[in-house]
PDB file of C-alpha atoms in Angstrom:
ATOM      1  CA  MET A  93       0.000   0.000   0.000  1.00  0.00           C
ATOM      2  CA  VAL A  94       2.898   2.382   0.682  1.00  0.00           C
ATOM      3  CA  ILE A  95       5.880   0.957  -1.194  1.00  0.00           C
ATOM      4  CA  PHE A  96       4.224   0.183  -4.525  1.00  0.00           C
ATOM      5  CA  PRO A  97       3.057   3.780  -5.205  1.00  0.00           C
ATOM      6  CA  ALA A  98       6.572   4.946  -4.285  1.00  0.00           C
ATOM      7  CA  MET A  99       7.915   2.565  -6.921  1.00  0.00           C
ATOM      8  CA  ILE A 100       5.458   4.068  -9.407  1.00  0.00           C
ATOM      9  CA  ILE A 101       6.845   7.539  -8.648  1.00  0.00           C
ATOM     10  CA  ALA A 102      10.388   6.254  -9.125  1.00  0.00           C
ATOM     11  CA  GLY A 103       9.365   4.794 -12.474  1.00  0.00           C
ATOM     12  CA  ALA A 104       7.854   8.132 -13.488  1.00  0.00           C
ATOM     13  CA  VAL A 105      11.112   9.941 -12.699  1.00  0.00           C
ATOM     14  CA  ILE A 106      13.023   7.384 -14.780  1.00  0.00           C
ATOM     15  CA  LEU A 107      10.652   7.902 -17.709  1.00  0.00           C
ATOM     16  CA  GLU A 108      11.170  11.644 -17.580  1.00  0.00           C
ATOM     17  CA  TYR A 109      14.944  11.756 -17.193  1.00  0.00           C
ATOM     18  CA  SER A 110      15.734   8.826 -19.493  1.00  0.00           C
ATOM     19  CA  GLY A 111      14.066  10.428 -22.506  1.00  0.00           C
ATOM     20  CA  LEU A 112      11.396   7.725 -22.711  1.00  0.00           C
ATOM     21  CA  ASP A 113       8.730  10.353 -22.145  1.00  0.00           C
ATOM     22  CA  LEU A 114       9.831  12.236 -25.242  1.00  0.00           C
ATOM     23  CA  TRP A 115      10.194   9.067 -27.276  1.00  0.00           C
ATOM     24  CA  TRP A 116       6.693   7.901 -26.379  1.00  0.00           C
ATOM     25  CA  GLU A 117       5.083  11.208 -27.258  1.00  0.00           C
ATOM     26  CA  SER A 118       6.970  11.354 -30.554  1.00  0.00           C
ATOM     27  CA  LEU A 119       4.911   8.336 -31.665  1.00  0.00           C
ATOM     28  CA  PHE A 120       1.824  10.553 -31.788  1.00  0.00           C
ATOM     29  CA  PHE A 121       3.475  13.579 -33.390  1.00  0.00           C
ATOM     30  CA  ASP A 122       3.890  14.084 -37.131  1.00  0.00           C
ATOM     31  CA  SER A 123       7.193  15.886 -37.607  1.00  0.00           C
ATOM     32  CA  LEU A 124       6.454  16.605 -41.273  1.00  0.00           C
ATOM     33  CA  SER A 125       3.233  18.503 -40.672  1.00  0.00           C
ATOM     34  CA  HIS A 126       4.283  19.622 -37.168  1.00  0.00           C
ATOM     35  CA  SER A 127       0.958  18.466 -35.796  1.00  0.00           C
ATOM     36  CA  TRP A 128      -0.550  16.039 -33.304  1.00  0.00           C
ATOM     37  CA  LEU A 129      -2.391  13.426 -35.312  1.00  0.00           C
ATOM     38  CA  TRP A 130      -4.887  12.530 -32.616  1.00  0.00           C
ATOM     39  CA  ARG A 131      -5.421  15.870 -30.859  1.00  0.00           C
ATOM     40  CA  GLU A 132      -8.963  16.331 -32.177  1.00  0.00           C
ATOM     41  CA  ASN A 133      -9.683  12.649 -32.734  1.00  0.00           C
ATOM     42  CA  TRP A 134     -13.277  11.670 -31.898  1.00  0.00           C
ATOM     43  CA  LEU A 135     -12.165   8.759 -29.710  1.00  0.00           C
ATOM     44  CA  PHE A 136      -9.514  10.523 -27.633  1.00  0.00           C
ATOM     45  CA  GLN A 137     -10.975  14.043 -27.602  1.00  0.00           C
ATOM     46  CA  GLY A 138     -14.667  13.240 -27.827  1.00  0.00           C
ATOM     47  CA  LEU A 139     -15.307   9.916 -26.133  1.00  0.00           C
ATOM     48  CA  LEU A 140     -12.441   9.586 -23.638  1.00  0.00           C
ATOM     49  CA  HIS A 141     -11.793  13.239 -22.803  1.00  0.00           C
ATOM     50  CA  LYS A 142     -15.216  14.871 -22.874  1.00  0.00           C
ATOM     51  CA  GLY A 143     -16.958  11.559 -22.223  1.00  0.00           C
ATOM     52  CA  GLY A 144     -14.662  10.885 -19.288  1.00  0.00           C
ATOM     53  CA  ARG A 145     -15.765  14.118 -17.641  1.00  0.00           C
ATOM     54  CA  LEU A 146     -19.386  13.132 -18.170  1.00  0.00           C
ATOM     55  CA  PHE A 147     -18.677   9.732 -16.619  1.00  0.00           C
ATOM     56  CA  ASP A 148     -17.293  11.389 -13.486  1.00  0.00           C
ATOM     57  CA  LEU A 149     -20.398  13.584 -13.251  1.00  0.00           C
ATOM     58  CA  LEU A 150     -22.643  10.527 -13.576  1.00  0.00           C
ATOM     59  CA  ALA A 151     -20.624   8.765 -10.875  1.00  0.00           C
ATOM     60  CA  ALA A 152     -21.095  11.781  -8.597  1.00  0.00           C
ATOM     61  CA  GLY A 153     -24.823  11.748  -9.268  1.00  0.00           C
ATOM     62  CA  THR A 154     -24.998   8.034  -8.496  1.00  0.00           C
ATOM     63  CA  TRP A 155     -23.166   8.615  -5.226  1.00  0.00           C
ATOM     64  CA  CYS A 156     -25.691  11.306  -4.244  1.00  0.00           C
ATOM     65  CA  LEU A 157     -28.585   8.910  -4.869  1.00  0.00           C
ATOM     66  CA  LEU A 158     -26.939   6.125  -2.863  1.00  0.00           C
ATOM     67  CA  PHE A 159     -26.121   8.434   0.028  1.00  0.00           C
ATOM     68  CA  ALA A 160     -29.667   9.774   0.055  1.00  0.00           C
ATOM     69  CA  ALA A 161     -30.912   6.186   0.181  1.00  0.00           C
ATOM     70  CA  THR A 162     -28.857   5.517   3.327  1.00  0.00           C
ATOM     71  CA  ILE A 163     -30.622   8.442   5.001  1.00  0.00           C
ATOM     72  CA  LEU A 164     -34.101   7.373   3.949  1.00  0.00           C
ATOM     73  CA  ASP A 165     -33.721   3.628   4.505  1.00  0.00           C
ATOM     74  CA  LYS A 166     -32.488   2.505   7.929  1.00  0.00           C
ATOM     75  CA  ASN A 167     -31.753  -0.983   6.582  1.00  0.00           C
ATOM     76  CA  ILE A 168     -28.796   0.337   4.592  1.00  0.00           C
ATOM     77  CA  GLN A 169     -27.713   2.979   7.095  1.00  0.00           C
ATOM     78  CA  LYS A 170     -24.502   1.035   7.730  1.00  0.00           C
ATOM     79  CA  TYR A 171     -23.237   2.038   4.286  1.00  0.00           C
ATOM     80  CA  ARG A 172     -23.359   5.769   5.075  1.00  0.00           C
ATOM     81  CA  LYS A 173     -19.868   6.031   6.536  1.00  0.00           C
ATOM     82  CA  PRO A 174     -18.249   3.890   3.795  1.00  0.00           C
ATOM     83  CA  LEU A 175     -19.946   6.123   1.207  1.00  0.00           C
ATOM     84  CA  LEU A 176     -18.613   9.221   2.960  1.00  0.00           C
ATOM     85  CA  TYR A 177     -15.171   7.629   2.909  1.00  0.00           C
ATOM     86  CA  PHE A 178     -15.486   6.938  -0.801  1.00  0.00           C
ATOM     87  CA  LEU A 179     -16.439  10.539  -1.514  1.00  0.00           C
ATOM     88  CA  CYS A 180     -13.529  11.995   0.479  1.00  0.00           C
ATOM     89  CA  ALA A 181     -11.047   9.469  -0.887  1.00  0.00           C
ATOM     90  CA  ALA A 182     -12.134   9.867  -4.498  1.00  0.00           C
ATOM     91  CA  VAL A 183     -11.970  13.658  -4.250  1.00  0.00           C
ATOM     92  CA  SER A 184      -8.606  13.752  -2.444  1.00  0.00           C
ATOM     93  CA  GLY A 185      -6.542  12.633  -5.449  1.00  0.00           C
ATOM     94  CA  PRO A 186      -7.940  15.135  -7.978  1.00  0.00           C
ATOM     95  CA  PHE A 187      -7.861  17.832  -5.261  1.00  0.00           C
ATOM     96  CA  PHE A 188      -4.117  17.487  -4.652  1.00  0.00           C
ATOM     97  CA  VAL A 189      -3.468  17.056  -8.364  1.00  0.00           C
ATOM     98  CA  GLY A 190      -5.273  20.343  -8.961  1.00  0.00           C
ATOM     99  CA  ILE A 191      -3.126  22.098  -6.349  1.00  0.00           C
ATOM    100  CA  LEU A 192       0.108  20.731  -7.803  1.00  0.00           C
ATOM    101  CA  LYS A 193      -0.905  21.757 -11.328  1.00  0.00           C
ATOM    102  CA  HIS A 194      -0.923  25.382 -10.174  1.00  0.00           C
ATOM    103  CA  ILE A 195       2.467  25.328  -8.460  1.00  0.00           C
ATOM    104  CA  THR A 196       4.547  23.199 -10.817  1.00  0.00           C
ATOM    105  CA  HIS A 197       6.196  24.425 -14.000  1.00  0.00           C
ATOM    106  CA  ILE A 198       5.713  21.530 -16.394  1.00  0.00           C
ATOM    107  CA  TYR A 199       4.426  22.217 -19.902  1.00  0.00           C
ATOM    108  CA  THR A 200       2.264  20.016 -22.081  1.00  0.00           C
ATOM    109  CA  PRO A 201       4.041  18.142 -24.891  1.00  0.00           C
ATOM    110  CA  TRP A 202       2.248  20.218 -27.535  1.00  0.00           C
ATOM    111  CA  ASP A 203       3.718  23.404 -25.988  1.00  0.00           C
ATOM    112  CA  ILE A 204       7.397  22.475 -26.030  1.00  0.00           C
ATOM    113  CA  ILE A 205      10.119  23.007 -28.622  1.00  0.00           C
ATOM    114  CA  PRO A 206      10.800  19.290 -29.396  1.00  0.00           C
ATOM    115  CA  PHE A 207       7.250  19.146 -30.752  1.00  0.00           C
ATOM    116  CA  SER A 208       7.238  22.504 -32.565  1.00  0.00           C
ATOM    117  CA  GLY A 209       5.947  24.437 -29.574  1.00  0.00           C
ATOM    118  CA  PRO A 210       7.286  27.785 -28.298  1.00  0.00           C
ATOM    119  CA  LEU A 211       8.438  26.670 -24.824  1.00  0.00           C
ATOM    120  CA  PRO A 212      11.486  24.676 -23.647  1.00  0.00           C
ATOM    121  CA  TYR A 213      11.248  21.165 -22.283  1.00  0.00           C
ATOM    122  CA  ILE A 214      11.673  21.493 -18.514  1.00  0.00           C
ATOM    123  CA  HIS A 215      12.062  18.541 -16.171  1.00  0.00           C
ATOM    124  CA  LEU A 216      10.248  18.296 -12.879  1.00  0.00           C
ATOM    125  CA  PHE A 217      13.187  19.402 -10.740  1.00  0.00           C
ATOM    126  CA  ASP A 218      14.531  22.051 -13.138  1.00  0.00           C
ATOM    127  CA  ALA A 219      14.293  25.754 -12.407  1.00  0.00           C
ATOM    128  CA  VAL A 220      12.022  27.792 -14.677  1.00  0.00           C
ATOM    129  CA  PRO A 221      14.068  30.288 -16.734  1.00  0.00           C
ATOM    130  CA  GLU A 222      13.183  33.875 -15.959  1.00  0.00           C
ATOM    131  CA  GLY A 223      10.435  35.325 -18.078  1.00  0.00           C
ATOM    132  CA  LEU A 224       8.744  32.042 -18.930  1.00  0.00           C
ATOM    133  CA  PRO A 225       5.164  31.293 -17.870  1.00  0.00           C
ATOM    134  CA  VAL A 226       4.558  28.682 -15.209  1.00  0.00           C
ATOM    135  CA  GLY A 227       3.288  25.458 -16.730  1.00  0.00           C
ATOM    136  CA  GLU A 228       0.168  23.749 -15.410  1.00  0.00           C
ATOM    137  CA  ALA A 229       0.391  20.340 -17.052  1.00  0.00           C
ATOM    138  CA  PHE A 230       1.672  18.337 -14.093  1.00  0.00           C
ATOM    139  CA  PRO A 231       0.255  16.113 -12.712  1.00  0.00           C
ATOM    140  CA  ALA A 232      -2.388  14.839 -15.113  1.00  0.00           C
ATOM    141  CA  GLY A 233      -5.787  16.255 -14.226  1.00  0.00           C
ATOM    142  CA  HIS A 234      -7.979  14.190 -16.541  1.00  0.00           C
ATOM    143  CA  ALA A 235      -6.345  10.896 -15.514  1.00  0.00           C
ATOM    144  CA  SER A 236      -7.023  11.740 -11.867  1.00  0.00           C
ATOM    145  CA  GLY A 237     -10.732  11.454 -12.639  1.00  0.00           C
ATOM    146  CA  GLY A 238     -10.114   7.789 -13.419  1.00  0.00           C
ATOM    147  CA  TYR A 239      -7.460   6.944 -10.841  1.00  0.00           C
ATOM    148  CA  ALA A 240      -9.748   8.427  -8.164  1.00  0.00           C
ATOM    149  CA  PHE A 241     -11.684   5.163  -8.381  1.00  0.00           C
ATOM    150  CA  VAL A 242      -8.839   3.156  -6.827  1.00  0.00           C
ATOM    151  CA  SER A 243     -10.655   4.149  -3.621  1.00  0.00           C
ATOM    152  CA  LEU A 244     -13.242   1.526  -4.629  1.00  0.00           C
ATOM    153  CA  TYR A 245     -10.752  -1.068  -3.363  1.00  0.00           C
ATOM    154  CA  PHE A 246     -10.954   0.292   0.192  1.00  0.00           C
ATOM    155  CA  PHE A 247     -14.688   0.950  -0.058  1.00  0.00           C
ATOM    156  CA  LEU A 248     -15.454  -2.619  -1.109  1.00  0.00           C
ATOM    157  CA  HIS A 249     -13.047  -3.949   1.509  1.00  0.00           C
ATOM    158  CA  GLN A 250     -14.852  -2.010   4.227  1.00  0.00           C
ATOM    159  CA  ILE A 251     -18.359  -3.160   3.284  1.00  0.00           C
ATOM    160  CA  GLY A 252     -17.200  -6.775   3.216  1.00  0.00           C
ATOM    161  CA  VAL A 253     -17.090  -7.485  -0.512  1.00  0.00           C
ATOM    162  CA  SER A 254     -14.605 -10.303  -1.035  1.00  0.00           C
ATOM    163  CA  LYS A 255     -13.695  -9.235  -4.572  1.00  0.00           C
ATOM    164  CA  GLU A 256     -12.352  -5.816  -3.652  1.00  0.00           C
ATOM    165  CA  LYS A 257      -9.536  -6.344  -6.136  1.00  0.00           C
ATOM    166  CA  TYR A 258     -11.974  -5.441  -8.906  1.00  0.00           C
ATOM    167  CA  GLY A 259     -12.337  -1.998  -7.387  1.00  0.00           C
ATOM    168  CA  LEU A 260      -8.595  -1.521  -7.672  1.00  0.00           C
ATOM    169  CA  ILE A 261      -8.595  -2.874 -11.222  1.00  0.00           C
ATOM    170  CA  ALA A 262     -11.438  -0.521 -12.202  1.00  0.00           C
ATOM    171  CA  GLY A 263      -9.604   2.533 -10.889  1.00  0.00           C
ATOM    172  CA  VAL A 264      -6.303   1.660 -12.531  1.00  0.00           C
ATOM    173  CA  PHE A 265      -8.029   0.792 -15.809  1.00  0.00           C
ATOM    174  CA  LEU A 266     -10.039   4.027 -15.955  1.00  0.00           C
ATOM    175  CA  GLY A 267      -7.039   6.162 -15.065  1.00  0.00           C
ATOM    176  CA  ALA A 268      -4.844   4.413 -17.617  1.00  0.00           C
ATOM    177  CA  ILE A 269      -7.445   4.829 -20.383  1.00  0.00           C
ATOM    178  CA  PHE A 270      -8.054   8.494 -19.582  1.00  0.00           C
ATOM    179  CA  GLY A 271      -4.309   9.047 -19.338  1.00  0.00           C
ATOM    180  CA  PHE A 272      -3.528   7.333 -22.625  1.00  0.00           C
ATOM    181  CA  ALA A 273      -6.129   9.451 -24.398  1.00  0.00           C
ATOM    182  CA  GLN A 274      -4.378  12.613 -23.247  1.00  0.00           C
ATOM    183  CA  GLN A 275      -0.951  11.237 -24.144  1.00  0.00           C
ATOM    184  CA  ALA A 276      -2.172  10.460 -27.657  1.00  0.00           C
ATOM    185  CA  ARG A 277      -3.479  14.026 -27.972  1.00  0.00           C
ATOM    186  CA  GLY A 278      -0.149  15.497 -26.830  1.00  0.00           C
ATOM    187  CA  ALA A 279      -1.495  16.861 -23.542  1.00  0.00           C
ATOM    188  CA  HIS A 280       0.597  14.795 -21.116  1.00  0.00           C
ATOM    189  CA  PHE A 281       3.666  12.625 -20.798  1.00  0.00           C
ATOM    190  CA  PRO A 282       3.356   9.091 -19.346  1.00  0.00           C
ATOM    191  CA  SER A 283       5.268  10.219 -16.255  1.00  0.00           C
ATOM    192  CA  HIS A 284       2.517  12.725 -15.506  1.00  0.00           C
ATOM    193  CA  ASP A 285      -0.036   9.921 -15.336  1.00  0.00           C
ATOM    194  CA  LEU A 286       2.137   7.705 -13.153  1.00  0.00           C
ATOM    195  CA  PHE A 287       2.548  10.512 -10.643  1.00  0.00           C
ATOM    196  CA  THR A 288      -1.208  11.014 -10.716  1.00  0.00           C
ATOM    197  CA  MET A 289      -1.882   7.340 -10.033  1.00  0.00           C
ATOM    198  CA  ALA A 290       0.444   7.409  -7.019  1.00  0.00           C
ATOM    199  CA  ILE A 291      -1.204  10.573  -5.667  1.00  0.00           C
ATOM    200  CA  CYS A 292      -4.690   9.083  -5.980  1.00  0.00           C
ATOM    201  CA  TRP A 293      -3.535   5.798  -4.455  1.00  0.00           C
ATOM    202  CA  TYR A 294      -1.925   7.524  -1.466  1.00  0.00           C
ATOM    203  CA  GLY A 295      -4.954   9.775  -1.082  1.00  0.00           C
ATOM    204  CA  ALA A 296      -7.344   6.820  -0.943  1.00  0.00           C
ATOM    205  CA  PHE A 297      -5.111   4.959   1.500  1.00  0.00           C
ATOM    206  CA  PHE A 298      -4.479   7.790   3.945  1.00  0.00           C
ATOM    207  CA  ILE A 299      -8.132   8.849   3.950  1.00  0.00           C
ATOM    208  CA  TYR A 300      -8.960   5.245   4.809  1.00  0.00           C
ATOM    209  CA  CYS A 301      -6.530   5.420   7.725  1.00  0.00           C
ATOM    210  CA  LEU A 302      -8.307   8.554   8.975  1.00  0.00           C
ATOM    211  CA  PHE A 303     -11.795   7.075   8.648  1.00  0.00           C
ATOM    212  CA  TYR A 304     -10.901   3.653  10.024  1.00  0.00           C
ATOM    213  CA  PRO A 305      -7.859   4.024  12.326  1.00  0.00           C
ATOM    214  CA  LYS A 306      -8.435   0.605  13.896  1.00  0.00           C
ATOM    215  CA  GLN A 307      -9.250  -1.386  10.779  1.00  0.00           C
ATOM    216  CA  TRP A 308      -6.565  -0.252   8.339  1.00  0.00           C
ATOM    217  CA  LYS A 309      -3.856  -2.383   9.964  1.00  0.00           C
ATOM    218  CA  ALA A 310      -5.655  -5.459   8.674  1.00  0.00           C
ATOM    219  CA  LEU A 311      -4.586  -4.453   5.171  1.00  0.00           C
ATOM    220  CA  PHE A 312      -0.990  -5.066   6.254  1.00  0.00           C
ATOM    221  CA  ASN A 313      -1.453  -7.900   8.734  1.00  0.00           C
ATOM    222  CA  ASP A 314      -3.421 -10.159   6.405  1.00  0.00           C
ATOM    223  CA  ARG A 315      -0.799 -10.660   3.701  1.00  0.00           C
ATOM    224  CA  HIS A 316      -2.693 -13.501   2.043  1.00  0.00           C
ATOM    225  CA  ASN A 317      -5.808 -11.409   1.424  1.00  0.00           C
ATOM    226  CA  PHE A 318      -3.747  -8.470   0.227  1.00  0.00           C
ATOM    227  CA  LYS A 319      -1.866 -10.678  -2.220  1.00  0.00           C
ATOM    228  CA  ASP A 320      -5.146 -12.086  -3.527  1.00  0.00           C
ATOM    229  CA  SER A 321      -6.598  -8.589  -3.854  1.00  0.00           C
ATOM    230  CA  ILE A 322      -3.926  -7.394  -6.258  1.00  0.00           C
ATOM    231  CA  THR A 323      -3.442 -10.623  -8.212  1.00  0.00           C
ATOM    232  CA  LEU A 324      -5.623 -11.243 -11.234  1.00  0.00           C
TER     233      LEU A 324
END
């Protein structure tokens, strides 16, 4: 729960400083026409970008209906706290991603010189040259709307669903799909999405620790269940 996201962050740093980020994004860039082939593509821009936002809104609406049901029906009152946890945990990742986007200096691939943009390629730990605008492309905001659902793992675990691993799979899958769509459009590097996944994962975990300070230790003590939960 703690080490694996740290490994993800380490992998993201390697991607950025090894040049693999640039290489990956070059696959979606046409150097002859100096354009991003998939930037306005119906699948990546329409379905996965705009549609992904709509999906998050529908998920929020569904949560509101479920929470209202726990107030109206005493038989399912026990799910009220887990639903509150899910809301706080799901929001925590995108919330911190949004904060970081406004204080970091990373530019989108389509804005940088290697891809015919006007701005230099700046690494995460580089200083911003004087006179340049502060970038707001890091971490990946759209992917956070998918990775936020890794909190389903802890939600399902808390309400006693034995297949909580599918909650984790759903969150990782959604985040990866949303993230890939933005990479194909030239909006983010893969490292941006890996950082986002780690932030959402840590957010879901630490919010769980706050909501359930006595129960969270079971996630570490029961190694067999944890291994089953992350193994397909």
